[in-house]
Amino acid sequence: SQTIHQWPATLVQPVGSPLSLECTVEGTSNPNLYWYRQAAGRGLQLLFYSVGIGQISSEVPQNLSASRPQDRQFILSSKKLLLSDSGFYLCAWRAGGMGGYTFGSGTRLTVV
Amino acid sequence: AQKITQTQPGMFVQEKEAVTLDCTYDTSDPSYGLFWYKQPSSGEMIFLIYQGSYDQQNATEGRYSLNFQKARKSANLVISASQLGDSAMYFCAMREGSFVYQFYFGTGTSLTVIP
């Protein structure tokens, strides 16, 4: 069966520091991968998606970036965090076609 | 226009009672899918139920059922026999066609089950 791993679960980082969040999927090949952000008490905002290795599409311009170095690995990064980057970050994957998302357990990022 | 609208920011229900969470959607694509997710305080998004636009019958998964009214473009979630563990945020979502990125979430409904 397919599983998705996301880490770390929580992170407190100072403003201006770098960020790296990692997500890996097991049990499937060539998944579509996604990074979402959820601000406190709000809905989900799609940040990036990827349909294959090295292929990244950005939905919202910001100081975050994403990379997909391997088929089942998706990384969210920042060179310099802002206070507004605080939130709950969710990685997700889905198969093509009609399927829905399977989400990771999320990373709660607090920028101080 | 909003693709997914959830008009109930917060709902309360007595334990063991049924509750309906509202969701309306907007699309002109004949092929779409509707989803409900549960997000407990831990943050994880848990898939609950799926309804395809061509499905003739309403989807059911245990205590969850989806009241799909295509003409009204509504996809309400019905939770029967509420339990304390049902207290969570609930998100309605829609996938348009089969495109990779066209997946829309509502703003969510916070459900509190009262003992």
PDB file of N, CA, C and O in Angstrom, chain B residues 42-103:
ATOM      1  N   SER B  42      -4.789  17.356  15.452  1.00  0.00           N
ATOM      2  CA  SER B  42      -3.415  16.949  15.147  1.00  0.00           C
ATOM      3  C   SER B  42      -2.945  17.499  13.801  1.00  0.00           C
ATOM      4  O   SER B  42      -1.740  17.574  13.550  1.00  0.00           O
ATOM      5  N   GLY B  43      -3.875  17.870  12.939  1.00  0.00           N
ATOM      6  CA  GLY B  43      -3.522  18.496  11.682  1.00  0.00           C
ATOM      7  C   GLY B  43      -3.601  17.616  10.460  1.00  0.00           C
ATOM      8  O   GLY B  43      -3.707  18.107   9.346  1.00  0.00           O
ATOM      9  N   GLU B  44      -3.524  16.310  10.646  1.00  0.00           N
ATOM     10  CA  GLU B  44      -3.527  15.430   9.482  1.00  0.00           C
ATOM     11  C   GLU B  44      -4.852  15.516   8.736  1.00  0.00           C
ATOM     12  O   GLU B  44      -5.909  15.586   9.346  1.00  0.00           O
ATOM     13  N   MET B  45      -4.807  15.494   7.433  1.00  0.00           N
ATOM     14  CA  MET B  45      -6.007  15.510   6.607  1.00  0.00           C
ATOM     15  C   MET B  45      -6.380  14.072   6.287  1.00  0.00           C
ATOM     16  O   MET B  45      -5.617  13.341   5.660  1.00  0.00           O
ATOM     17  N   ILE B  46      -7.578  13.703   6.680  1.00  0.00           N
ATOM     18  CA  ILE B  46      -8.034  12.323   6.532  1.00  0.00           C
ATOM     19  C   ILE B  46      -9.148  12.275   5.502  1.00  0.00           C
ATOM     20  O   ILE B  46     -10.179  12.932   5.650  1.00  0.00           O
ATOM     21  N   PHE B  47      -8.962  11.473   4.478  1.00  0.00           N
ATOM     22  CA  PHE B  47      -9.981  11.317   3.440  1.00  0.00           C
ATOM     23  C   PHE B  47     -11.191  10.572   4.018  1.00  0.00           C
ATOM     24  O   PHE B  47     -11.059   9.554   4.692  1.00  0.00           O
ATOM     25  N   LEU B  48     -12.380  11.098   3.739  1.00  0.00           N
ATOM     26  CA  LEU B  48     -13.598  10.476   4.251  1.00  0.00           C
ATOM     27  C   LEU B  48     -14.425   9.805   3.159  1.00  0.00           C
ATOM     28  O   LEU B  48     -14.819   8.645   3.285  1.00  0.00           O
ATOM     29  N   ILE B  49     -14.703  10.553   2.098  1.00  0.00           N
ATOM     30  CA  ILE B  49     -15.680  10.055   1.139  1.00  0.00           C
ATOM     31  C   ILE B  49     -15.510  10.765  -0.197  1.00  0.00           C
ATOM     32  O   ILE B  49     -15.043  11.917  -0.250  1.00  0.00           O
ATOM     33  N   TYR B  50     -15.873  10.060  -1.266  1.00  0.00           N
ATOM     34  CA  TYR B  50     -15.718  10.580  -2.630  1.00  0.00           C
ATOM     35  C   TYR B  50     -17.009  10.342  -3.418  1.00  0.00           C
ATOM     36  O   TYR B  50     -17.647   9.299  -3.287  1.00  0.00           O
ATOM     37  N   GLN B  51     -17.346  11.349  -4.244  1.00  0.00           N
ATOM     38  CA  GLN B  51     -18.493  11.233  -5.155  1.00  0.00           C
ATOM     39  C   GLN B  51     -18.071  11.702  -6.530  1.00  0.00           C
ATOM     40  O   GLN B  51     -17.590  12.833  -6.680  1.00  0.00           O
ATOM     41  N   GLY B  52     -18.220  10.868  -7.525  1.00  0.00           N
ATOM     42  CA  GLY B  52     -17.930  11.262  -8.894  1.00  0.00           C
ATOM     43  C   GLY B  52     -19.141  11.890  -9.559  1.00  0.00           C
ATOM     44  O   GLY B  52     -20.284  11.560  -9.217  1.00  0.00           O
ATOM     45  N   SER B  53     -18.896  12.764 -10.508  1.00  0.00           N
ATOM     46  CA  SER B  53     -20.008  13.494 -11.117  1.00  0.00           C
ATOM     47  C   SER B  53     -20.939  12.587 -11.901  1.00  0.00           C
ATOM     48  O   SER B  53     -22.105  12.930 -12.117  1.00  0.00           O
ATOM     49  N   TYR B  54     -20.454  11.433 -12.316  1.00  0.00           N
ATOM     50  CA  TYR B  54     -21.294  10.526 -13.086  1.00  0.00           C
ATOM     51  C   TYR B  54     -21.916   9.426 -12.233  1.00  0.00           C
ATOM     52  O   TYR B  54     -22.664   8.587 -12.738  1.00  0.00           O
ATOM     53  N   ASP B  55     -21.591   9.447 -10.947  1.00  0.00           N
ATOM     54  CA  ASP B  55     -22.149   8.416 -10.067  1.00  0.00           C
ATOM     55  C   ASP B  55     -23.642   8.646  -9.890  1.00  0.00           C
ATOM     56  O   ASP B  55     -24.067   9.768  -9.578  1.00  0.00           O
ATOM     57  N   GLN B  56     -24.398   7.599 -10.046  1.00  0.00           N
ATOM     58  CA  GLN B  56     -25.858   7.725  -9.949  1.00  0.00           C
ATOM     59  C   GLN B  56     -26.346   7.712  -8.512  1.00  0.00           C
ATOM     60  O   GLN B  56     -27.371   8.308  -8.182  1.00  0.00           O
ATOM     61  N   GLN B  57     -25.608   7.015  -7.665  1.00  0.00           N
ATOM     62  CA  GLN B  57     -26.052   6.893  -6.280  1.00  0.00           C
ATOM     63  C   GLN B  57     -25.163   7.724  -5.361  1.00  0.00           C
ATOM     64  O   GLN B  57     -23.984   7.942  -5.638  1.00  0.00           O
ATOM     65  N   ASN B  58     -25.735   8.140  -4.261  1.00  0.00           N
ATOM     66  CA  ASN B  58     -24.962   8.873  -3.263  1.00  0.00           C
ATOM     67  C   ASN B  58     -23.929   7.945  -2.633  1.00  0.00           C
ATOM     68  O   ASN B  58     -24.214   6.788  -2.329  1.00  0.00           O
ATOM     69  N   ALA B  59     -22.734   8.500  -2.412  1.00  0.00           N
ATOM     70  CA  ALA B  59     -21.672   7.711  -1.803  1.00  0.00           C
ATOM     71  C   ALA B  59     -21.927   7.522  -0.310  1.00  0.00           C
ATOM     72  O   ALA B  59     -22.476   8.421   0.358  1.00  0.00           O
ATOM     73  N   THR B  60     -21.544   6.366   0.190  1.00  0.00           N
ATOM     74  CA  THR B  60     -21.615   6.107   1.628  1.00  0.00           C
ATOM     75  C   THR B  60     -20.342   5.395   2.060  1.00  0.00           C
ATOM     76  O   THR B  60     -19.790   4.572   1.321  1.00  0.00           O
ATOM     77  N   GLU B  61     -19.878   5.743   3.271  1.00  0.00           N
ATOM     78  CA  GLU B  61     -18.715   5.092   3.876  1.00  0.00           C
ATOM     79  C   GLU B  61     -18.965   5.022   5.373  1.00  0.00           C
ATOM     80  O   GLU B  61     -18.758   5.977   6.107  1.00  0.00           O
ATOM     81  N   GLY B  62     -19.490   3.896   5.817  1.00  0.00           N
ATOM     82  CA  GLY B  62     -19.776   3.747   7.235  1.00  0.00           C
ATOM     83  C   GLY B  62     -20.794   4.767   7.700  1.00  0.00           C
ATOM     84  O   GLY B  62     -21.907   4.838   7.179  1.00  0.00           O
ATOM     85  N   ARG B  63     -20.416   5.605   8.675  1.00  0.00           N
ATOM     86  CA  ARG B  63     -21.343   6.612   9.194  1.00  0.00           C
ATOM     87  C   ARG B  63     -21.411   7.866   8.336  1.00  0.00           C
ATOM     88  O   ARG B  63     -22.180   8.793   8.638  1.00  0.00           O
ATOM     89  N   TYR B  64     -20.600   7.913   7.286  1.00  0.00           N
ATOM     90  CA  TYR B  64     -20.566   9.090   6.417  1.00  0.00           C
ATOM     91  C   TYR B  64     -21.364   8.814   5.134  1.00  0.00           C
ATOM     92  O   TYR B  64     -21.235   7.750   4.536  1.00  0.00           O
ATOM     93  N   SER B  65     -22.140   9.777   4.745  1.00  0.00           N
ATOM     94  CA  SER B  65     -22.795   9.708   3.452  1.00  0.00           C
ATOM     95  C   SER B  65     -22.738  11.084   2.813  1.00  0.00           C
ATOM     96  O   SER B  65     -22.659  12.103   3.498  1.00  0.00           O
ATOM     97  N   LEU B  66     -22.744  11.074   1.500  1.00  0.00           N
ATOM     98  CA  LEU B  66     -22.675  12.323   0.765  1.00  0.00           C
ATOM     99  C   LEU B  66     -23.994  12.526   0.049  1.00  0.00           C
ATOM    100  O   LEU B  66     -24.385  11.696  -0.778  1.00  0.00           O
ATOM    101  N   ASN B  67     -24.685  13.586   0.374  1.00  0.00           N
ATOM    102  CA  ASN B  67     -25.963  13.920  -0.248  1.00  0.00           C
ATOM    103  C   ASN B  67     -25.675  14.757  -1.487  1.00  0.00           C
ATOM    104  O   ASN B  67     -25.495  15.974  -1.414  1.00  0.00           O
ATOM    105  N   PHE B  68     -25.625  14.082  -2.632  1.00  0.00           N
ATOM    106  CA  PHE B  68     -25.210  14.699  -3.892  1.00  0.00           C
ATOM    107  C   PHE B  68     -26.448  15.136  -4.665  1.00  0.00           C
ATOM    108  O   PHE B  68     -27.265  14.306  -5.083  1.00  0.00           O
ATOM    109  N   GLN B  69     -26.583  16.460  -4.825  1.00  0.00           N
ATOM    110  CA  GLN B  69     -27.684  17.018  -5.605  1.00  0.00           C
ATOM    111  C   GLN B  69     -27.065  17.794  -6.762  1.00  0.00           C
ATOM    112  O   GLN B  69     -26.705  18.975  -6.622  1.00  0.00           O
ATOM    113  N   LYS B  70     -26.953  17.109  -7.889  1.00  0.00           N
ATOM    114  CA  LYS B  70     -26.195  17.636  -9.026  1.00  0.00           C
ATOM    115  C   LYS B  70     -26.799  18.914  -9.574  1.00  0.00           C
ATOM    116  O   LYS B  70     -26.085  19.863  -9.900  1.00  0.00           O
ATOM    117  N   ALA B  71     -28.103  18.965  -9.708  1.00  0.00           N
ATOM    118  CA  ALA B  71     -28.756  20.147 -10.283  1.00  0.00           C
ATOM    119  C   ALA B  71     -28.536  21.372  -9.400  1.00  0.00           C
ATOM    120  O   ALA B  71     -28.413  22.495  -9.899  1.00  0.00           O
ATOM    121  N   ARG B  72     -28.478  21.155  -8.109  1.00  0.00           N
ATOM    122  CA  ARG B  72     -28.272  22.260  -7.178  1.00  0.00           C
ATOM    123  C   ARG B  72     -26.793  22.496  -6.907  1.00  0.00           C
ATOM    124  O   ARG B  72     -26.430  23.406  -6.169  1.00  0.00           O
ATOM    125  N   LYS B  73     -25.950  21.629  -7.466  1.00  0.00           N
ATOM    126  CA  LYS B  73     -24.502  21.712  -7.240  1.00  0.00           C
ATOM    127  C   LYS B  73     -24.175  21.742  -5.747  1.00  0.00           C
ATOM    128  O   LYS B  73     -23.446  22.605  -5.253  1.00  0.00           O
ATOM    129  N   SER B  74     -24.738  20.779  -5.067  1.00  0.00           N
ATOM    130  CA  SER B  74     -24.431  20.661  -3.652  1.00  0.00           C
ATOM    131  C   SER B  74     -23.954  19.251  -3.332  1.00  0.00           C
ATOM    132  O   SER B  74     -24.360  18.280  -3.989  1.00  0.00           O
ATOM    133  N   ALA B  75     -23.108  19.153  -2.339  1.00  0.00           N
ATOM    134  CA  ALA B  75     -22.500  17.874  -1.955  1.00  0.00           C
ATOM    135  C   ALA B  75     -22.346  17.860  -0.447  1.00  0.00           C
ATOM    136  O   ALA B  75     -21.232  17.928   0.077  1.00  0.00           O
ATOM    137  N   ASN B  76     -23.447  17.770   0.241  1.00  0.00           N
ATOM    138  CA  ASN B  76     -23.435  17.865   1.697  1.00  0.00           C
ATOM    139  C   ASN B  76     -22.979  16.554   2.329  1.00  0.00           C
ATOM    140  O   ASN B  76     -23.351  15.470   1.876  1.00  0.00           O
ATOM    141  N   LEU B  77     -22.221  16.677   3.386  1.00  0.00           N
ATOM    142  CA  LEU B  77     -21.767  15.507   4.143  1.00  0.00           C
ATOM    143  C   LEU B  77     -22.720  15.275   5.305  1.00  0.00           C
ATOM    144  O   LEU B  77     -23.000  16.198   6.073  1.00  0.00           O
ATOM    145  N   VAL B  78     -23.184  14.054   5.429  1.00  0.00           N
ATOM    146  CA  VAL B  78     -24.048  13.671   6.546  1.00  0.00           C
ATOM    147  C   VAL B  78     -23.279  12.693   7.430  1.00  0.00           C
ATOM    148  O   VAL B  78     -22.782  11.665   6.946  1.00  0.00           O
ATOM    149  N   ILE B  79     -23.154  13.032   8.687  1.00  0.00           N
ATOM    150  CA  ILE B  79     -22.529  12.139   9.665  1.00  0.00           C
ATOM    151  C   ILE B  79     -23.640  11.635  10.572  1.00  0.00           C
ATOM    152  O   ILE B  79     -24.328  12.429  11.228  1.00  0.00           O
ATOM    153  N   SER B  80     -23.829  10.342  10.594  1.00  0.00           N
ATOM    154  CA  SER B  80     -24.871   9.779  11.442  1.00  0.00           C
ATOM    155  C   SER B  80     -24.260   9.359  12.780  1.00  0.00           C
ATOM    156  O   SER B  80     -23.060   9.095  12.873  1.00  0.00           O
ATOM    157  N   ALA B  81     -25.093   9.352  13.797  1.00  0.00           N
ATOM    158  CA  ALA B  81     -24.682   8.880  15.135  1.00  0.00           C
ATOM    159  C   ALA B  81     -23.340   9.482  15.547  1.00  0.00           C
ATOM    160  O   ALA B  81     -22.344   8.778  15.745  1.00  0.00           O
ATOM    161  N   SER B  82     -23.311  10.800  15.676  1.00  0.00           N
ATOM    162  CA  SER B  82     -22.063  11.522  15.954  1.00  0.00           C
ATOM    163  C   SER B  82     -21.375  10.978  17.206  1.00  0.00           C
ATOM    164  O   SER B  82     -22.024  10.620  18.197  1.00  0.00           O
ATOM    165  N   GLN B  83     -20.047  10.984  17.130  1.00  0.00           N
ATOM    166  CA  GLN B  83     -19.224  10.554  18.247  1.00  0.00           C
ATOM    167  C   GLN B  83     -18.293  11.700  18.648  1.00  0.00           C
ATOM    168  O   GLN B  83     -18.012  12.592  17.844  1.00  0.00           O
ATOM    169  N   LEU B  84     -17.808  11.650  19.872  1.00  0.00           N
ATOM    170  CA  LEU B  84     -16.919  12.718  20.354  1.00  0.00           C
ATOM    171  C   LEU B  84     -15.692  12.860  19.450  1.00  0.00           C
ATOM    172  O   LEU B  84     -15.189  13.966  19.226  1.00  0.00           O
ATOM    173  N   GLY B  85     -15.242  11.752  18.913  1.00  0.00           N
ATOM    174  CA  GLY B  85     -14.078  11.779  18.037  1.00  0.00           C
ATOM    175  C   GLY B  85     -14.335  12.416  16.681  1.00  0.00           C
ATOM    176  O   GLY B  85     -13.397  12.619  15.898  1.00  0.00           O
ATOM    177  N   ASP B  86     -15.581  12.750  16.405  1.00  0.00           N
ATOM    178  CA  ASP B  86     -15.896  13.429  15.145  1.00  0.00           C
ATOM    179  C   ASP B  86     -15.600  14.925  15.226  1.00  0.00           C
ATOM    180  O   ASP B  86     -15.647  15.620  14.204  1.00  0.00           O
ATOM    181  N   SER B  87     -15.334  15.429  16.407  1.00  0.00           N
ATOM    182  CA  SER B  87     -14.999  16.854  16.550  1.00  0.00           C
ATOM    183  C   SER B  87     -13.722  17.152  15.780  1.00  0.00           C
ATOM    184  O   SER B  87     -12.665  16.580  16.055  1.00  0.00           O
ATOM    185  N   ALA B  88     -13.832  18.039  14.791  1.00  0.00           N
ATOM    186  CA  ALA B  88     -12.713  18.317  13.886  1.00  0.00           C
ATOM    187  C   ALA B  88     -13.148  19.373  12.881  1.00  0.00           C
ATOM    188  O   ALA B  88     -14.305  19.790  12.865  1.00  0.00           O
ATOM    189  N   MET B  89     -12.189  19.782  12.050  1.00  0.00           N
ATOM    190  CA  MET B  89     -12.510  20.601  10.882  1.00  0.00           C
ATOM    191  C   MET B  89     -12.835  19.666   9.726  1.00  0.00           C
ATOM    192  O   MET B  89     -12.187  18.631   9.552  1.00  0.00           O
ATOM    193  N   TYR B  90     -13.805  20.063   8.922  1.00  0.00           N
ATOM    194  CA  TYR B  90     -14.188  19.268   7.768  1.00  0.00           C
ATOM    195  C   TYR B  90     -14.097  20.135   6.517  1.00  0.00           C
ATOM    196  O   TYR B  90     -14.640  21.236   6.478  1.00  0.00           O
ATOM    197  N   PHE B  91     -13.388  19.602   5.528  1.00  0.00           N
ATOM    198  CA  PHE B  91     -13.179  20.336   4.282  1.00  0.00           C
ATOM    199  C   PHE B  91     -13.837  19.598   3.122  1.00  0.00           C
ATOM    200  O   PHE B  91     -13.651  18.399   2.940  1.00  0.00           O
ATOM    201  N   CYS B  92     -14.576  20.362   2.344  1.00  0.00           N
ATOM    202  CA  CYS B  92     -15.112  19.884   1.083  1.00  0.00           C
ATOM    203  C   CYS B  92     -14.134  20.271  -0.017  1.00  0.00           C
ATOM    204  O   CYS B  92     -13.528  21.353   0.030  1.00  0.00           O
ATOM    205  N   ALA B  93     -13.967  19.414  -0.999  1.00  0.00           N
ATOM    206  CA  ALA B  93     -13.008  19.695  -2.070  1.00  0.00           C
ATOM    207  C   ALA B  93     -13.544  19.168  -3.391  1.00  0.00           C
ATOM    208  O   ALA B  93     -14.360  18.243  -3.424  1.00  0.00           O
ATOM    209  N   MET B  94     -13.066  19.750  -4.457  1.00  0.00           N
ATOM    210  CA  MET B  94     -13.498  19.339  -5.790  1.00  0.00           C
ATOM    211  C   MET B  94     -12.287  19.223  -6.711  1.00  0.00           C
ATOM    212  O   MET B  94     -11.408  20.081  -6.714  1.00  0.00           O
ATOM    213  N   ARG B  95     -12.277  18.166  -7.494  1.00  0.00           N
ATOM    214  CA  ARG B  95     -11.310  18.006  -8.575  1.00  0.00           C
ATOM    215  C   ARG B  95     -12.070  18.195  -9.880  1.00  0.00           C
ATOM    216  O   ARG B  95     -13.068  17.548 -10.113  1.00  0.00           O
ATOM    217  N   GLU B  96     -11.549  19.110 -10.715  1.00  0.00           N
ATOM    218  CA  GLU B  96     -12.176  19.371 -12.009  1.00  0.00           C
ATOM    219  C   GLU B  96     -11.465  18.559 -13.069  1.00  0.00           C
ATOM    220  O   GLU B  96     -10.239  18.646 -13.195  1.00  0.00           O
ATOM    221  N   GLY B  97     -12.187  17.802 -13.842  1.00  0.00           N
ATOM    222  CA  GLY B  97     -11.570  16.993 -14.873  1.00  0.00           C
ATOM    223  C   GLY B  97     -10.519  16.108 -14.252  1.00  0.00           C
ATOM    224  O   GLY B  97     -10.628  15.667 -13.127  1.00  0.00           O
ATOM    225  N   SER B  98      -9.474  15.851 -14.966  1.00  0.00           N
ATOM    226  CA  SER B  98      -8.398  15.032 -14.433  1.00  0.00           C
ATOM    227  C   SER B  98      -7.083  15.799 -14.406  1.00  0.00           C
ATOM    228  O   SER B  98      -6.017  15.222 -14.294  1.00  0.00           O
ATOM    229  N   PHE B  99      -7.181  17.135 -14.468  1.00  0.00           N
ATOM    230  CA  PHE B  99      -5.961  17.915 -14.475  1.00  0.00           C
ATOM    231  C   PHE B  99      -5.223  17.788 -13.145  1.00  0.00           C
ATOM    232  O   PHE B  99      -5.823  17.634 -12.097  1.00  0.00           O
ATOM    233  N   VAL B 100      -3.946  17.903 -13.240  1.00  0.00           N
ATOM    234  CA  VAL B 100      -3.087  17.692 -12.077  1.00  0.00           C
ATOM    235  C   VAL B 100      -3.377  18.681 -10.968  1.00  0.00           C
ATOM    236  O   VAL B 100      -3.431  18.322  -9.801  1.00  0.00           O
ATOM    237  N   TYR B 101      -3.574  19.925 -11.314  1.00  0.00           N
ATOM    238  CA  TYR B 101      -3.574  20.955 -10.285  1.00  0.00           C
ATOM    239  C   TYR B 101      -4.942  21.514  -9.975  1.00  0.00           C
ATOM    240  O   TYR B 101      -5.087  22.314  -9.078  1.00  0.00           O
ATOM    241  N   GLN B 102      -5.964  21.118 -10.740  1.00  0.00           N
ATOM    242  CA  GLN B 102      -7.260  21.755 -10.529  1.00  0.00           C
ATOM    243  C   GLN B 102      -8.035  21.034  -9.452  1.00  0.00           C
ATOM    244  O   GLN B 102      -8.935  20.243  -9.717  1.00  0.00           O
ATOM    245  N   PHE B 103      -7.645  21.329  -8.226  1.00  0.00           N
ATOM    246  CA  PHE B 103      -8.253  20.719  -7.044  1.00  0.00           C
ATOM    247  C   PHE B 103      -8.511  21.857  -6.084  1.00  0.00           C
ATOM    248  O   PHE B 103      -7.604  22.578  -5.710  1.00  0.00           O
TER     249      PHE B 103
END
